[in-house]
Amino acid sequence: MSGSWTAPLVLSLVVVAVADVAAAAAGGAKALTPGGREVHHNHGKFTAGPWKPAHATFYGGRDGSGTTAGACGYKDTAAEGYGVQTVAVSAALFGDGAACGGCYELRCVDSPGGCKQKAGEALVVTATNLCPPNYEQSGESGGWCNPPREHFDLSMPAYLQIAEEKAGIVPVSYRRVPCARQGGIRYAITGNKYFNMVMVTNVAGAGDVAAVTVKGDKRVKWTPLKRNWGQVWQTGEDLTGESLTFRVMTSDHRKATSWHVLPKDWQFGVTYQATKNF
């Protein structure tokens, strides 16, 4: 039985379909391979924040099963590069999806019977889900994710790196840290020509996404997208037949532009990767 009071909320409002690796040779971009023009980004880097107190539990299976999808809109975090080093954060941290993709460093503290001997070692996880409130229980007894508590419901493989399974819930010290990613920012469009949903993944630096705009090479001018849920962004603009450039802004207001990352013959459901990242 999980040390967490409940499994995180898994929304089913939108299904994000990411196709297998497929060739998309045009405009210098390839599906899930470096392509497109260089991503320009601001100088400076995201830096670690201050340490704060919180608590941690776990959910899912020992292999990370049951934790690879959820309220951030990711379809399969293991396949999308986040592995099982993931966490569902409480509503106080989730921010209606704004926290998705952000990275946290956790250390198990002040629990001799719960923390493992090497608990001082760093555990870095990515926020990929929401741990929902349970108002039928108090925040001190089962309602661990109730506002205003800052709480981390870790995947079981991540939790077991710092704490004993029998502990269930342990006090932790945490801070925001930069996200280290392999390769460039990734984009996948689902929906149709009248309603596009863009999933943005593999974002380095702050890791989260605060704003997204898109531009075509002909008729589509710079167009802001709206957050649909988690890291799924939407627009009613017809983007078909255009080589697409995306500009992503993270919560620290830094911006990265992926020039022509999608070729003119881009396809729905295919993931395209830029050459650079934050």
XYZ file of C-alpha atoms in Angstrom:
278
model
C 0.000 0.000 0.000
C 1.355 3.395 -0.939
C 2.550 5.765 1.719
C 0.460 8.442 0.060
C -3.172 8.854 0.974
C -4.324 8.704 -2.625
C -3.052 8.414 -6.127
C -2.636 11.747 -7.922
C -5.399 13.046 -10.098
C -5.254 11.868 -13.701
C -7.192 14.175 -15.960
C -8.763 12.877 -19.136
C -9.861 16.111 -20.761
C -7.317 15.885 -23.535
C -5.399 12.975 -24.998
C -1.986 13.937 -26.311
C -0.868 11.446 -28.951
C 2.848 11.429 -29.650
C 3.790 9.259 -32.580
C 6.802 7.023 -32.815
C 9.962 8.521 -34.227
C 9.194 9.452 -37.805
C 11.093 11.257 -40.506
C 9.987 14.776 -41.246
C 12.722 16.027 -43.494
C 11.959 19.583 -44.517
C 12.867 22.991 -43.176
C 15.899 21.415 -41.481
C 13.851 19.566 -38.817
C 13.491 15.883 -38.021
C 11.145 14.123 -35.646
C 12.899 13.537 -32.311
C 16.252 14.411 -33.841
C 18.037 17.756 -33.886
C 16.778 20.023 -36.622
C 15.653 23.509 -37.459
C 17.597 26.684 -36.912
C 19.434 27.629 -33.775
C 17.344 28.463 -30.710
C 18.169 31.937 -29.454
C 17.832 32.482 -25.729
C 18.566 35.104 -23.111
C 21.898 35.334 -21.311
C 22.121 33.951 -17.811
C 20.785 30.722 -16.395
C 18.134 29.635 -13.950
C 19.646 29.272 -10.487
C 18.628 27.178 -7.484
C 16.207 28.676 -4.994
C 16.229 28.664 -1.174
C 15.678 25.507 0.869
C 12.190 25.099 2.355
C 10.509 22.501 4.607
C 7.852 20.095 3.322
C 6.902 16.394 3.444
C 7.038 13.550 0.951
C 5.061 10.360 0.289
C 4.984 7.986 -2.685
C 2.545 6.516 -5.215
C 2.563 4.004 -8.028
C 4.533 0.781 -8.366
C 8.150 -0.062 -7.660
C 8.907 0.247 -11.364
C 7.231 3.648 -11.637
C 4.050 2.230 -13.151
C 0.988 4.363 -12.566
C 3.006 7.579 -12.561
C 3.804 8.198 -16.242
C 0.724 10.278 -17.095
C -1.470 12.748 -15.259
C -2.538 16.331 -14.777
C 0.369 17.875 -16.691
C -0.794 16.322 -19.939
C 2.289 14.178 -20.491
C 1.373 10.921 -22.182
C 4.342 8.836 -21.068
C 6.965 10.585 -18.961
C 9.346 7.629 -19.241
C 9.309 7.792 -23.052
C 9.361 11.601 -23.091
C 12.686 11.806 -21.302
C 11.632 12.373 -17.694
C 12.103 8.752 -16.652
C 10.703 7.807 -13.244
C 12.441 10.630 -11.374
C 9.088 12.381 -11.137
C 6.723 13.829 -8.566
C 3.104 14.848 -8.161
C 3.045 18.153 -6.285
C 0.300 19.509 -4.053
C -2.099 22.198 -5.285
C -0.105 24.879 -3.451
C 2.823 24.144 -5.757
C 0.956 22.985 -8.874
C -0.484 26.380 -9.791
C -3.089 25.043 -12.249
C -0.332 23.431 -14.289
C 2.246 26.209 -14.118
C 4.639 23.966 -12.153
C 4.677 21.205 -14.778
C 8.187 20.492 -16.020
C 9.911 22.288 -13.136
C 12.638 20.493 -11.166
C 13.056 20.089 -7.422
C 15.919 18.848 -5.264
C 14.796 16.970 -2.147
C 16.620 15.705 0.926
C 15.056 13.518 3.598
C 15.568 15.147 7.031
C 14.734 14.731 10.725
C 13.460 11.164 10.474
C 16.082 8.682 11.763
C 13.799 5.707 11.149
C 12.478 6.981 7.835
C 15.457 8.525 6.073
C 18.024 6.248 4.494
C 21.641 6.537 5.577
C 22.584 8.352 2.387
C 19.592 10.675 2.634
C 21.882 13.681 2.430
C 22.516 12.883 -1.202
C 20.561 14.904 -3.726
C 17.378 13.619 -5.317
C 16.250 15.694 -8.282
C 12.753 15.126 -9.666
C 10.512 16.741 -12.270
C 6.955 17.859 -11.507
C 4.724 15.854 -13.859
C 1.443 15.481 -11.963
C -0.913 16.888 -9.332
C -1.451 15.416 -5.893
C -5.077 16.484 -5.262
C -6.527 17.650 -1.954
C -8.474 15.275 0.269
C -10.708 17.528 2.317
C -12.241 14.578 4.151
C -8.991 14.308 6.089
C -6.989 16.975 7.889
C -3.717 18.239 6.536
C -1.923 16.624 9.460
C -3.566 13.224 9.081
C -3.992 11.931 5.546
C -4.801 15.150 3.716
C -1.138 15.708 2.975
C -1.804 17.607 -0.236
C -4.483 19.932 1.159
C -3.809 23.679 0.734
C -1.744 25.429 1.881
C 0.617 22.482 2.418
C 3.597 22.132 0.093
C 3.873 18.392 -0.430
C 5.674 15.970 -2.776
C 4.091 12.657 -3.766
C 7.089 10.957 -5.361
C 7.143 8.048 -7.750
C 8.077 5.010 -5.695
C 11.524 4.549 -7.329
C 12.373 8.166 -6.483
C 11.047 7.921 -2.917
C 13.064 4.788 -2.173
C 16.276 6.635 -2.998
C 15.907 8.804 0.098
C 13.472 7.054 2.465
C 12.320 3.699 3.765
C 9.076 2.349 2.327
C 7.729 1.610 5.814
C 7.988 5.295 6.775
C 5.161 6.272 4.416
C 5.595 9.992 4.974
C 8.855 11.765 5.765
C 9.888 15.374 6.334
C 12.027 16.801 3.555
C 13.919 19.918 2.693
C 13.434 21.064 -0.897
C 14.355 23.759 -3.368
C 13.804 24.582 -7.043
C 16.807 23.735 -9.199
C 17.673 24.017 -12.911
C 16.483 21.169 -15.111
C 19.135 19.272 -17.069
C 17.758 17.940 -20.363
C 19.251 16.037 -23.268
C 18.721 17.705 -26.632
C 16.438 20.563 -27.572
C 12.897 21.569 -26.684
C 10.271 19.248 -28.184
C 6.923 20.126 -29.754
C 4.002 17.905 -30.761
C 0.705 19.139 -32.225
C -2.538 17.207 -31.912
C -6.105 18.149 -32.804
C -6.987 19.480 -36.241
C -6.465 22.552 -38.448
C -9.231 24.419 -36.633
C -8.105 23.599 -33.086
C -4.455 22.849 -32.401
C -3.090 21.568 -29.101
C 0.667 21.867 -28.668
C 2.543 19.788 -26.103
C 5.865 21.344 -25.063
C 8.355 18.978 -23.409
C 12.044 18.546 -22.584
C 12.469 22.140 -21.438
C 15.734 22.882 -19.609
C 16.536 25.772 -17.281
C 13.491 26.612 -15.194
C 11.779 23.667 -16.897
C 8.257 24.994 -16.590
C 6.499 26.970 -19.340
C 4.755 30.272 -18.663
C 3.949 31.317 -22.240
C 4.118 30.016 -25.817
C 3.802 31.855 -29.132
C 3.932 30.488 -32.673
C 4.767 31.984 -36.060
C 4.548 30.578 -39.567
C 6.768 31.385 -42.521
C 3.997 33.065 -44.532
C 0.474 33.929 -43.373
C 0.673 33.084 -39.643
C 2.047 36.035 -37.673
C 3.242 35.777 -34.070
C 0.268 34.238 -32.239
C 0.034 33.611 -28.476
C -1.256 30.234 -27.332
C -3.449 29.662 -24.275
C -2.839 27.007 -21.654
C -5.415 24.254 -22.141
C -4.230 22.222 -19.165
C -0.837 21.309 -17.747
C 1.678 21.758 -20.551
C -0.850 21.480 -23.358
C -1.256 24.811 -25.159
C -4.008 25.650 -27.644
C -4.786 27.905 -30.579
C -7.570 28.073 -33.162
C -5.161 29.437 -35.788
C -4.757 27.269 -38.879
C -1.099 26.232 -38.696
C -1.121 23.695 -41.518
C 1.167 24.145 -44.521
C 3.512 26.487 -42.662
C 7.034 26.034 -41.355
C 6.479 26.803 -37.672
C 8.645 28.701 -35.221
C 7.846 28.534 -31.493
C 8.934 30.903 -28.752
C 8.785 29.559 -25.196
C 9.002 31.659 -22.034
C 9.686 30.018 -18.673
C 8.658 31.283 -15.234
C 11.906 33.246 -14.848
C 10.943 35.237 -17.980
C 13.737 33.814 -20.102
C 12.786 33.030 -23.689
C 13.950 30.483 -26.237
C 13.002 30.615 -29.918
C 12.970 27.396 -31.952
C 13.219 28.659 -35.522
C 11.363 26.575 -38.114
C 11.389 23.554 -35.817
C 8.354 22.150 -37.659
C 8.744 21.806 -41.446
C 6.011 22.844 -43.867
C 4.804 19.271 -44.164
C 4.650 18.679 -40.396
C 2.136 16.110 -39.232
C -0.230 15.877 -36.292
C 0.974 13.514 -33.581
C 4.662 13.690 -34.511
C 7.181 15.130 -32.040
C 9.752 17.572 -33.447
C 12.884 18.578 -31.588
C 14.814 21.845 -31.821
C 18.603 22.000 -31.950
C 18.998 23.963 -28.726
C 17.479 24.457 -25.298
C 17.692 26.978 -22.491
